[in-house]
Short mmCIF file of C-alpha atoms in Angstrom, two decimals:
data_model
loop_
_atom_site.label_atom_id
_atom_site.label_comp_id
_atom_site.label_asym_id
_atom_site.label_seq_id
_atom_site.Cartn_x
_atom_site.Cartn_y
_atom_site.Cartn_z
CA UNK A 386 25.02 -2.26 36.09
CA UNK A 387 23.69 -0.68 39.30
CA UNK A 388 26.29 0.77 41.67
CA UNK A 389 26.22 1.83 45.33
CA UNK A 390 27.54 5.15 46.70
CA UNK A 391 31.06 3.72 46.98
CA UNK A 392 31.13 2.62 43.38
CA UNK A 393 30.62 -1.07 44.06
CA UNK A 394 28.18 -3.01 41.84
CA UNK A 395 24.88 -4.10 43.40
CA UNK A 396 21.75 -5.85 42.20
CA UNK A 397 20.71 -9.29 41.09
CA UNK A 398 22.09 -8.75 37.59
CA UNK A 399 25.56 -9.14 39.07
CA UNK A 400 24.94 -12.47 40.74
CA UNK A 401 25.71 -14.66 37.76
CA UNK A 402 28.90 -12.83 36.90
CA UNK A 403 30.09 -12.95 40.49
CA UNK A 404 29.37 -16.62 41.09
CA UNK A 405 30.99 -17.73 37.87
CA UNK A 406 34.06 -15.53 38.35
CA UNK A 407 35.03 -16.54 41.88
CA UNK A 408 35.38 -20.02 43.28
CA UNK A 409 34.32 -20.71 46.87
CA UNK A 410 37.07 -21.90 49.22
CA UNK A 411 34.51 -23.33 51.66
CA UNK A 412 32.08 -24.91 49.23
CA UNK A 413 29.42 -22.50 50.47
CA UNK A 414 27.66 -20.10 48.13
CA UNK A 415 26.87 -17.00 50.13
CA UNK A 416 24.54 -18.12 52.90
CA UNK A 417 23.55 -21.23 50.98
CA UNK A 418 25.78 -23.51 53.00
CA UNK A 419 27.17 -26.76 51.70
CA UNK A 420 26.56 -29.67 54.04
CA UNK A 421 28.36 -33.02 54.00
CA UNK A 422 27.04 -36.20 55.62
CA UNK A 423 27.35 -36.23 59.37
CA UNK A 424 29.79 -39.14 58.98
CA UNK A 425 32.08 -36.83 57.04
CA UNK A 426 32.26 -34.07 59.65
CA UNK A 427 34.94 -33.88 62.32
CA UNK A 428 37.36 -36.61 63.29
CA UNK A 429 36.79 -40.23 64.21
CA UNK A 430 39.51 -39.78 66.84
CA UNK A 431 37.45 -37.26 68.79
CA UNK A 432 34.22 -37.35 70.74
CA UNK A 433 31.86 -34.69 71.91
CA UNK A 434 31.58 -36.36 75.32
CA UNK A 435 34.37 -37.43 77.65
CA UNK A 436 34.26 -41.12 78.57
CA UNK A 437 36.61 -43.00 80.81
CA UNK A 438 38.50 -45.80 79.12
CA UNK A 439 36.68 -49.11 79.31
CA UNK A 440 38.14 -51.93 81.31
CA UNK A 441 38.57 -55.31 79.69
CA UNK A 442 35.31 -57.22 79.54
CA UNK A 443 33.90 -60.35 77.99
CA UNK A 444 31.41 -59.73 75.21
CA UNK A 445 28.15 -61.64 75.61
CA UNK A 446 26.67 -61.02 72.19
CA UNK A 447 27.03 -64.55 70.88
CA UNK A 448 29.39 -63.73 68.06
CA UNK A 449 27.36 -60.95 66.48
CA UNK A 450 29.68 -58.19 67.65
CA UNK A 451 30.52 -55.44 65.19
CA UNK A 452 33.60 -56.38 63.22
CA UNK A 453 34.77 -52.96 62.08
CA UNK A 454 34.82 -49.34 63.13
CA UNK A 455 31.65 -47.32 62.54
CA UNK A 456 33.65 -44.45 61.13
CA UNK A 457 31.36 -41.86 62.68
CA UNK A 458 33.17 -38.78 63.91
CA UNK A 459 32.59 -37.48 67.41
CA UNK A 460 31.00 -34.06 67.37
CA UNK A 461 30.42 -31.38 69.94
CA UNK A 462 26.84 -30.24 70.55
CA UNK A 463 27.19 -27.02 68.48
CA UNK A 464 28.44 -29.01 65.49
CA UNK A 465 25.53 -31.44 65.69
CA UNK A 466 23.04 -28.60 66.08
CA UNK A 467 24.47 -26.71 63.10
CA UNK A 468 24.44 -29.84 60.94
CA UNK A 469 20.76 -30.48 61.45
CA UNK A 470 19.85 -26.80 61.27
CA UNK A 471 21.56 -26.56 57.87
CA UNK A 472 19.72 -29.63 56.68
CA UNK A 473 16.42 -28.24 57.92
CA UNK A 474 16.92 -25.16 55.73
CA UNK A 475 16.82 -27.45 52.70
CA UNK A 476 13.60 -29.08 53.76
CA UNK A 477 10.27 -28.12 52.23
CA UNK A 478 7.15 -28.34 54.31
CA UNK A 479 3.70 -26.88 54.64
CA UNK A 480 5.15 -24.00 56.68
CA UNK A 481 7.23 -23.01 53.64
CA UNK A 482 4.56 -22.82 50.95
CA UNK A 483 1.79 -24.54 49.00
CA UNK A 484 2.08 -28.33 49.26
CA UNK A 485 -0.50 -29.62 46.75
CA UNK A 486 -0.03 -33.32 47.41
CA UNK A 487 -3.34 -34.85 46.43
CA UNK A 488 -4.95 -37.50 48.58
CA UNK A 489 -2.64 -36.76 51.51
CA UNK A 490 -3.80 -33.25 52.44
CA UNK A 491 -0.81 -31.25 53.59
CA UNK A 492 -2.69 -28.57 55.50
CA UNK A 493 -1.70 -25.95 58.03
CA UNK A 494 -1.23 -27.25 61.56
CA UNK A 495 -2.39 -24.46 63.89
CA UNK A 496 0.17 -23.53 66.55
CA UNK A 497 -2.60 -23.55 69.15
CA UNK A 498 -2.84 -27.32 68.69
CA UNK A 499 0.88 -27.67 69.35
CA UNK A 500 0.71 -25.47 72.44
CA UNK A 501 -2.06 -27.53 73.99
CA UNK A 502 -0.45 -30.87 73.08
CA UNK A 503 2.71 -29.80 74.88
CA UNK A 504 1.02 -29.16 78.21
CA UNK A 505 2.83 -31.44 80.69
CA UNK A 506 -0.35 -33.29 81.65
CA UNK A 507 -0.65 -34.51 78.05
CA UNK A 508 2.92 -34.62 76.78
CA UNK A 509 4.29 -36.48 79.81
CA UNK A 510 1.50 -38.99 80.23
CA UNK A 511 2.62 -42.62 80.29
CA UNK A 512 0.44 -45.58 79.26
CA UNK A 513 1.35 -47.50 82.43
CA UNK A 514 0.38 -44.75 84.86
CA UNK A 515 -2.30 -45.63 87.43
CA UNK A 516 -5.73 -44.84 86.03
CA UNK A 517 -6.43 -42.46 88.93
CA UNK A 518 -3.61 -40.17 87.73
CA UNK A 519 -4.77 -39.88 84.08
CA UNK A 520 -8.47 -39.17 84.45
CA UNK A 521 -8.11 -35.91 82.49
CA UNK A 522 -6.34 -37.61 79.60
CA UNK A 523 -8.99 -40.35 79.41
CA UNK A 524 -11.72 -37.73 79.57
CA UNK A 525 -10.09 -36.02 76.58
CA UNK A 526 -10.21 -39.33 74.69
CA UNK A 527 -13.87 -39.69 75.67
CA UNK A 528 -14.68 -36.20 74.38
CA UNK A 529 -12.80 -36.83 71.12
CA UNK A 530 -14.77 -40.06 70.72
CA UNK A 531 -18.02 -38.14 71.21
CA UNK A 532 -17.09 -35.67 68.47
CA UNK A 533 -16.17 -38.44 66.04
CA UNK A 534 -19.31 -40.46 66.63
CA UNK A 535 -21.64 -37.47 66.42
CA UNK A 536 -20.02 -36.14 63.25
CA UNK A 537 -20.54 -39.51 61.59
CA UNK A 538 -23.79 -40.59 63.29
CA UNK A 539 -22.14 -43.89 64.17
CA UNK A 540 -22.32 -45.22 67.74
CA UNK A 541 -18.85 -46.59 68.53
CA UNK A 542 -15.25 -45.58 67.85
CA UNK A 543 -11.92 -47.39 68.26
CA UNK A 544 -9.16 -44.85 68.92
CA UNK A 545 -6.15 -47.13 69.01
CA UNK A 546 -5.24 -47.58 65.28
CA UNK A 547 -2.01 -45.75 64.50
CA UNK A 548 -2.73 -44.58 60.95
CA UNK A 549 -5.32 -44.68 58.20
CA UNK A 550 -4.20 -48.01 56.77
CA UNK A 551 -4.04 -49.40 60.29
CA UNK A 552 -7.62 -48.22 60.72
CA UNK A 553 -8.59 -50.14 57.60
CA UNK A 554 -7.06 -53.24 59.15
CA UNK A 555 -9.07 -52.61 62.30
CA UNK A 556 -12.32 -52.28 60.36
CA UNK A 557 -11.78 -55.36 58.20
CA UNK A 558 -10.82 -57.45 61.24
CA UNK A 559 -14.06 -56.42 62.95
CA UNK A 560 -16.00 -57.40 59.83
CA UNK A 561 -14.30 -60.77 59.68
CA UNK A 562 -15.08 -61.33 63.37
CA UNK A 563 -18.74 -60.47 62.74
CA UNK A 564 -18.96 -62.97 59.88
CA UNK A 565 -17.25 -65.62 62.00
CA UNK A 566 -19.71 -64.99 64.83
CA UNK A 567 -22.53 -65.82 62.41
CA UNK A 568 -20.72 -68.90 61.14
CA UNK A 569 -20.61 -67.27 57.74
CA UNK A 570 -17.14 -67.75 56.29
CA UNK A 571 -16.65 -65.43 53.34
CA UNK A 572 -13.55 -65.02 51.24
CA UNK A 573 -13.81 -62.02 48.92
CA UNK A 574 -13.55 -58.24 49.37
CA UNK A 575 -14.59 -55.95 46.53
CA UNK A 576 -12.42 -52.86 45.93
CA UNK A 577 -13.36 -50.26 43.30
CA UNK A 578 -10.55 -48.99 41.07
CA UNK A 579 -11.19 -45.51 42.42
CA UNK A 580 -10.38 -46.58 45.99
CA UNK A 581 -7.17 -45.84 47.82
CA UNK A 582 -4.40 -48.34 47.10
CA UNK A 583 -4.22 -49.36 50.74
CA UNK A 584 -7.75 -50.82 50.56
CA UNK A 585 -6.96 -53.93 48.49
CA UNK A 586 -3.66 -54.30 50.35
CA UNK A 587 -5.49 -54.37 53.67
CA UNK A 588 -8.05 -56.90 52.45
CA UNK A 589 -5.28 -59.15 51.13
CA UNK A 590 -3.34 -58.79 54.38
CA UNK A 591 -6.42 -60.06 56.21
CA UNK A 592 -6.51 -63.14 54.00
CA UNK A 593 -9.25 -62.12 51.59
CA UNK A 594 -9.23 -62.44 47.84
CA UNK A 595 -9.55 -59.02 46.27
CA UNK A 596 -11.78 -58.37 43.29
CA UNK A 597 -11.52 -55.03 41.52
CA UNK A 598 -14.63 -53.13 40.49
CA UNK A 599 -14.17 -50.89 37.43
CA UNK A 600 -14.84 -47.19 37.33
CA UNK A 601 -17.26 -45.63 34.88
CA UNK A 602 -16.24 -42.97 32.38
CA UNK A 603 -17.26 -40.30 34.90
CA UNK A 604 -14.69 -41.59 37.44
CA UNK A 605 -17.24 -43.13 39.81
CA UNK A 606 -17.92 -46.74 40.75
CA UNK A 607 -19.64 -48.84 38.11
CA UNK A 608 -22.60 -49.75 40.27
CA UNK A 609 -23.92 -52.37 37.91
CA UNK A 610 -20.55 -54.16 37.90
CA UNK A 611 -20.47 -53.98 41.68
CA UNK A 612 -23.95 -55.44 42.08
CA UNK A 613 -23.13 -58.17 39.58
CA UNK A 614 -20.12 -59.14 41.72
CA UNK A 615 -22.10 -59.49 44.95
CA UNK A 616 -22.66 -63.09 46.01
CA UNK A 617 -22.43 -65.26 49.12
CA UNK A 618 -18.61 -65.15 49.05
CA UNK A 619 -18.34 -61.37 49.41
CA UNK A 620 -17.49 -60.34 52.96
CA UNK A 621 -17.26 -56.60 52.36
CA UNK A 622 -16.91 -53.75 49.92
CA UNK A 623 -14.21 -51.14 50.55
CA UNK A 624 -15.19 -47.83 49.02
CA UNK A 625 -13.35 -44.52 49.22
CA UNK A 626 -15.72 -41.56 49.38
CA UNK A 627 -15.03 -38.94 48.14
CA UNK A 628 -12.99 -41.17 45.90
CA UNK A 629 -9.41 -40.80 44.68
CA UNK A 630 -10.57 -38.99 41.56
CA UNK A 631 -11.79 -36.22 43.86
CA UNK A 632 -15.43 -37.11 43.19
CA UNK A 633 -18.35 -37.88 45.48
CA UNK A 634 -19.96 -41.26 44.87
CA UNK A 635 -23.49 -40.19 43.96
CA UNK A 636 -24.97 -43.68 44.24
CA UNK A 637 -23.46 -44.51 47.60
CA UNK A 638 -26.82 -45.03 49.34
CA UNK A 639 -27.93 -47.53 46.69
CA UNK A 640 -24.55 -49.23 46.89
CA UNK A 641 -24.89 -49.56 50.67
CA UNK A 642 -28.34 -51.11 50.36
CA UNK A 643 -27.11 -53.64 47.82
CA UNK A 644 -24.17 -54.56 50.06
CA UNK A 645 -26.38 -55.10 53.11
CA UNK A 646 -28.98 -57.06 51.15
CA UNK A 647 -26.12 -59.42 50.25
CA UNK A 648 -25.19 -59.89 53.91
CA UNK A 649 -21.92 -58.05 53.35
CA UNK A 650 -20.42 -55.09 55.20
CA UNK A 651 -19.66 -51.63 53.87
CA UNK A 652 -16.21 -50.25 54.71
CA UNK A 653 -15.67 -46.61 53.79
CA UNK A 654 -12.15 -45.22 53.46
CA UNK A 655 -12.65 -41.92 55.27
CA UNK A 656 -9.27 -40.45 54.37
CA UNK A 657 -11.07 -37.80 52.32
CA UNK A 658 -13.53 -36.94 55.07
CA UNK A 659 -12.06 -33.43 55.06
CA UNK A 660 -14.25 -32.72 52.01
CA UNK A 661 -17.53 -33.56 53.74
CA UNK A 662 -16.95 -33.13 57.49
CA UNK A 663 -19.88 -31.22 58.96
CA UNK A 664 -21.83 -31.75 55.74
CA UNK A 665 -22.43 -35.50 55.47
CA UNK A 666 -22.79 -38.25 58.11
CA UNK A 667 -21.36 -41.55 56.82
CA UNK A 668 -23.69 -43.42 59.15
CA UNK A 669 -26.62 -41.98 57.18
CA UNK A 670 -25.07 -43.37 53.99
CA UNK A 671 -25.11 -46.93 55.35
CA UNK A 672 -21.42 -47.17 56.22
CA UNK A 673 -20.49 -49.94 58.69
CA UNK A 674 -16.92 -48.89 59.44
CA UNK A 675 -14.82 -45.88 58.49
CA UNK A 676 -11.40 -44.66 59.53
CA UNK A 677 -10.28 -41.06 59.86
CA UNK A 678 -6.89 -39.73 59.04
CA UNK A 679 -6.72 -37.18 61.84
CA UNK A 680 -4.02 -35.29 59.94
CA UNK A 681 -6.23 -34.83 56.89
CA UNK A 682 -9.41 -33.62 58.50
CA UNK A 683 -8.33 -32.37 61.91
CA UNK A 684 -4.91 -30.84 61.18
CA UNK A 685 -2.61 -33.09 63.16
CA UNK A 686 0.92 -33.40 61.69
CA UNK A 687 1.34 -35.77 58.77
CA UNK A 688 3.89 -38.48 58.03
CA UNK A 689 7.30 -37.66 59.43
CA UNK A 690 5.64 -35.09 61.66
CA UNK A 691 3.60 -37.86 63.27
CA UNK A 692 3.19 -40.32 64.88
CA UNK A 693 -0.12 -40.82 63.19
CA UNK A 694 -3.57 -41.80 64.30
CA UNK A 695 -6.44 -43.45 62.46
CA UNK A 696 -9.53 -43.88 64.66
CA UNK A 697 -12.35 -46.05 63.28
CA UNK A 698 -16.07 -45.56 63.78
CA UNK A 699 -18.46 -48.51 63.66
CA UNK A 700 -22.16 -48.96 62.96
CA UNK A 701 -24.66 -50.84 65.11
CA UNK A 702 -23.97 -53.87 62.91
CA UNK A 703 -20.35 -54.01 64.05
CA UNK A 704 -20.28 -52.29 67.45
CA UNK A 705 -19.95 -55.61 69.33
CA UNK A 706 -16.76 -56.54 67.49
CA UNK A 707 -14.53 -53.49 68.09
CA UNK A 708 -11.04 -53.97 69.53
CA UNK A 709 -9.92 -53.32 73.07
CA UNK A 710 -8.99 -51.06 74.73
CA UNK A 711 -12.03 -48.81 74.90
CA UNK A 712 -13.25 -46.31 77.45
CA UNK A 713 -15.81 -47.16 80.10
CA UNK A 714 -17.39 -44.82 82.63
CA UNK A 715 -18.30 -46.32 86.01
CA UNK A 716 -21.22 -45.49 88.28
CA UNK A 717 -19.13 -42.91 90.15
CA UNK A 718 -18.33 -41.02 86.96
CA UNK A 719 -14.71 -42.16 86.81
CA UNK A 720 -13.13 -43.19 83.55
CA UNK A 721 -11.35 -46.46 82.91
CA UNK A 722 -10.06 -48.42 79.94
CA UNK A 723 -11.31 -51.89 79.22
CA UNK A 724 -7.97 -53.44 78.43
CA UNK A 725 -8.55 -57.16 78.05
CA UNK A 726 -11.24 -59.62 77.10
CA UNK A 727 -12.59 -60.42 80.54
CA UNK A 728 -16.16 -61.60 80.00
CA UNK A 729 -17.11 -64.95 78.58
CA UNK A 730 -18.88 -64.40 75.33
CA UNK A 731 -17.11 -61.11 74.69
CA UNK A 732 -17.17 -60.68 70.91
CA UNK A 733 -14.34 -58.13 70.47
CA UNK A 734 -11.75 -59.28 67.96
CA UNK A 735 -9.10 -58.52 70.55
CA UNK A 736 -6.23 -56.16 70.87
CA UNK A 737 -4.78 -54.27 67.88
CA UNK A 738 -2.01 -52.22 69.51
CA UNK A 739 0.09 -52.30 72.64
CA UNK A 740 -1.54 -49.32 74.28
CA UNK A 741 -4.29 -46.80 73.73
CA UNK A 742 -3.13 -44.64 70.84
CA UNK A 743 -1.38 -41.31 70.34
CA UNK A 744 -2.26 -38.82 73.05
CA UNK A 745 -0.47 -36.03 71.15
CA UNK A 746 -2.66 -36.58 68.09
CA UNK A 747 -5.82 -36.83 70.20
CA UNK A 748 -5.00 -33.54 71.90
CA UNK A 749 -4.27 -31.72 68.64
CA UNK A 750 -7.39 -33.06 66.91
CA UNK A 751 -9.72 -32.16 69.78
CA UNK A 752 -8.13 -28.71 70.04
CA UNK A 753 -8.88 -28.20 66.33
CA UNK A 754 -12.47 -29.34 66.83
CA UNK A 755 -13.10 -27.15 69.87
CA UNK A 756 -11.44 -24.08 68.35
CA UNK A 757 -13.47 -24.37 65.14
CA UNK A 758 -16.75 -25.76 66.38
CA UNK A 759 -18.94 -27.76 64.07
CA UNK A 760 -19.73 -24.62 62.05
CA UNK A 761 -16.02 -23.97 61.53
CA UNK A 762 -15.36 -27.56 60.48
CA UNK A 763 -18.23 -27.33 58.01
CA UNK A 764 -16.74 -24.09 56.68
CA UNK A 765 -13.32 -25.75 56.32
CA UNK A 766 -14.87 -28.51 54.21
CA UNK A 767 -16.64 -25.97 52.01
CA UNK A 768 -13.45 -23.93 51.60
CA UNK A 769 -11.45 -27.05 50.67
CA UNK A 770 -13.95 -27.85 47.94
CA UNK A 771 -14.08 -24.22 46.79
CA UNK A 772 -10.29 -23.98 46.55
CA UNK A 773 -10.00 -27.22 44.59
CA UNK A 774 -12.65 -26.11 42.12
CA UNK A 775 -10.96 -22.70 41.80
CA UNK A 776 -7.69 -24.39 40.84
CA UNK A 777 -9.50 -26.76 38.49
CA UNK A 778 -11.45 -24.00 36.75
CA UNK A 779 -8.34 -21.82 36.46
CA UNK A 780 -6.24 -24.54 34.85
CA UNK A 781 -8.69 -26.53 32.77
CA UNK A 782 -7.85 -24.58 29.58
CA UNK A 783 -4.10 -25.02 30.12
CA UNK A 784 -3.99 -28.60 31.40
CA UNK A 785 -6.32 -31.49 30.58
CA UNK A 786 -9.00 -32.40 33.09
CA UNK A 787 -9.48 -36.08 33.77
CA UNK A 788 -13.21 -35.58 34.37
CA UNK A 789 -15.00 -32.43 33.31
CA UNK A 790 -17.23 -31.97 36.33
CA UNK A 791 -17.13 -30.20 39.66
CA UNK A 792 -14.68 -31.85 42.05
CA UNK A 793 -14.60 -32.20 45.80
CA UNK A 794 -11.42 -31.40 47.78
CA UNK A 795 -8.91 -32.23 45.02
CA UNK A 796 -8.80 -31.87 41.26
CA UNK A 797 -7.41 -34.38 38.82
CA UNK A 798 -5.58 -33.75 35.56
CA UNK A 799 -4.18 -36.26 33.08
CA UNK A 800 -1.14 -35.91 30.80
CA UNK A 801 -3.17 -35.26 27.66
CA UNK A 802 -1.92 -31.66 27.48
CA UNK A 803 1.66 -32.97 27.33
CA UNK A 804 1.00 -35.22 24.34
CA UNK A 805 3.73 -34.95 21.69
CA UNK A 806 5.73 -32.48 23.80
CA UNK A 807 8.32 -35.02 24.97
CA UNK A 808 7.54 -33.96 28.55
CA UNK A 809 6.13 -36.48 30.99
CA UNK A 810 4.15 -36.08 34.19
CA UNK A 811 7.36 -36.75 36.12
CA UNK A 812 9.24 -34.05 34.18
CA UNK A 813 6.44 -31.57 34.82
CA UNK A 814 6.47 -32.37 38.52
CA UNK A 815 10.24 -31.90 38.76
CA UNK A 816 9.93 -28.50 37.10
CA UNK A 817 7.44 -27.52 39.81
CA UNK A 818 10.29 -27.85 42.31
CA UNK A 819 12.18 -25.13 40.45
CA UNK A 820 9.07 -22.98 40.84
CA UNK A 821 9.18 -23.46 44.61
CA UNK A 822 6.42 -26.04 44.97
CA UNK A 823 6.35 -29.59 46.20
CA UNK A 824 4.94 -31.65 43.32
CA UNK A 825 1.37 -32.87 43.32
CA UNK A 826 0.60 -36.59 43.55
CA UNK A 827 1.75 -38.24 40.31
CA UNK A 828 0.44 -41.26 38.42
CA UNK A 829 -2.35 -41.84 40.93
CA UNK A 830 -5.17 -42.79 40.76
CA UNK A 831 -4.33 -45.50 38.26
CA UNK A 832 -7.61 -45.09 36.37
CA UNK A 833 -6.19 -41.93 34.77
CA UNK A 834 -3.16 -41.93 32.45
CA UNK A 835 -0.30 -39.75 33.71
CA UNK A 836 -2.45 -38.55 36.59
CA UNK A 837 -1.72 -35.28 38.42
CA UNK A 838 -3.77 -35.02 41.60
CA UNK A 839 -3.79 -31.55 43.13
CA UNK A 840 -5.21 -30.87 46.59
CA UNK A 841 -4.87 -27.23 47.68
CA UNK A 842 -6.72 -27.66 51.03
CA UNK A 843 -8.85 -25.05 52.75
CA UNK A 844 -5.92 -23.35 54.41
CA UNK A 845 -4.49 -21.69 51.27
CA UNK A 846 -5.41 -18.08 50.51
CA UNK A 847 -6.48 -16.82 47.09
CA UNK A 848 -3.12 -15.03 46.83
CA UNK A 849 -1.24 -18.30 47.32
CA UNK A 850 -3.52 -20.17 44.94
CA UNK A 851 -3.10 -17.52 42.25
CA UNK A 852 0.69 -17.74 42.52
CA UNK A 853 0.47 -21.52 42.21
CA UNK A 854 -1.89 -21.28 39.25
CA UNK A 855 0.42 -18.80 37.45
CA UNK A 856 3.30 -21.23 37.83
CA UNK A 857 1.30 -24.16 36.52
CA UNK A 858 0.04 -22.12 33.58
CA UNK A 859 3.57 -21.00 32.79
CA UNK A 860 4.98 -24.49 32.89
CA UNK A 861 2.15 -25.86 30.75
CA UNK A 862 2.76 -23.13 28.17
CA UNK A 863 6.51 -23.83 28.08
CA UNK A 864 5.94 -27.56 27.62
CA UNK A 865 3.54 -26.95 24.75
CA UNK A 866 5.94 -24.47 23.14
CA UNK A 867 8.57 -27.17 22.81
CA UNK A 868 10.95 -25.99 25.53
CA UNK A 869 11.78 -29.52 26.66
CA UNK A 870 15.11 -28.49 28.10
CA UNK A 871 13.36 -26.76 31.01
CA UNK A 872 11.84 -30.09 32.04
CA UNK A 873 14.07 -32.98 31.10
CA UNK A 874 16.79 -32.38 33.71
CA UNK A 875 14.72 -30.42 36.23
CA UNK A 876 15.04 -29.51 39.02
CA UNK A 877 17.91 -27.14 38.33
CA UNK A 878 17.62 -24.99 41.46
CA UNK A 879 17.07 -27.65 44.13
CA UNK A 880 19.90 -28.55 46.55
CA UNK A 881 20.46 -31.69 44.48
CA UNK A 882 19.76 -32.43 40.83
CA UNK A 883 17.41 -35.14 39.62
CA UNK A 884 18.29 -38.57 40.87
CA UNK A 885 18.48 -41.66 38.70
CA UNK A 886 15.36 -43.20 40.22
CA UNK A 887 15.71 -46.46 38.30
CA UNK A 888 19.26 -46.95 39.55
CA UNK A 889 18.24 -45.94 43.06
CA UNK A 890 15.46 -48.53 43.03
CA UNK A 891 17.46 -51.37 41.49
CA UNK A 892 20.81 -50.77 43.16
CA UNK A 893 20.06 -48.94 46.37
CA UNK A 894 22.95 -48.00 48.63
CA UNK A 895 21.52 -48.60 52.07
CA UNK A 896 24.65 -48.48 54.19
CA UNK A 897 27.26 -45.78 54.58
CA UNK A 898 30.80 -46.97 54.00
CA UNK A 899 33.83 -45.02 55.07
CA UNK A 900 36.14 -45.34 52.10
CA UNK A 901 39.08 -44.05 54.15
CA UNK A 902 38.99 -46.92 56.68
#
């Protein structure tokens, strides 16, 4: 046992003995602070703000008034701040470490983007301001539109969709409007099995019947099956490229030609554009509509860090059917937004959102584009592909590859290497938490059994990737050696142990109840 100059024991070897010998009076463990629910802090008899007593009044809520106390304690500002700061220390995000969530791309968000987005002229802009006071903001939207159209070689963009799936909805609605304009009612949308799951959901939401197209053994679209499914009922094909197996669709040009020859439209899910940005123009591949996930390719915050944005680019075939609002530039060089359908014969499908989109996301995305330039964006795509292939090549002897070929921005493993170990994909993913990593995407895409989809992104260094690879190798070796105990109840070192996910799904507790009231 190591000792300091005063004869007191030091060193990590003493931690276990110390923590098991002494109980904590506070519930804290050193600086790992216990944190109750905010409802359980303080007293319900107190408030952090002084209010005067209310005078008697008649409720006008029609009998829907709350019937019981909320049971939420009043807290002073320092108590509220400490509560959320303690919770934030338990959170795991891309600023903490590698976040290999496949198909969602958790990549570094440069602080420069945040700094620019917080400039008052952008952060305080209001959608109802007079147009003369927001010329700079509209010009930014115009410049972002120019970048998106030139990178895709497609003439028109709709900025207003709020997320990738919302962008899909925008694209399919434009396609339906185009068919209606031709008096050509069609009822079917084809969705390959290797497409994102939102694709068939979007088509169904728009009222189409969805027909699945199988994948070939190499993980790509079965082109012959797709061509055999094309007939006069098919309105569109929704293809993800690169697809959810992390593979580029090699026959995409032939697929596009077959779609157009059938009078159908080609929707491309551009969520994985981060693998080909600066390298490939979707317009050259015959795409008619494609959404971007700005967070995936252009480093805007993802999910809870949103709000999101999913602009859609359109081909010449669909440019007359895009939604309002869109930017116009008058003869004097001033910008304006075409807000409503004002001209008889206007073929736009109408309005998709209340206003114009997310200025914060536009600002961050354009900052990323301008700071990188097209050469830098191209380099980012190449690095994303290089990193994914480095991970794949490093792990292919330890884990089982779903498809033994070079991948694009993400690599896909199946659960073959866990066969007969008693360890599942879920168990393996939970053990990754103990190693300090957010799990990869599990059980998706569905074409692969026990899928593990790993996307390292371009923003991870070789040092970080090597640490991640060592952990994955170690876990794979332990599973194969028969050490099930490490996996079955993992995570052991997370703030909370593994939840009963079945119980949580079937008997969710959605409302806090104060048992003391």
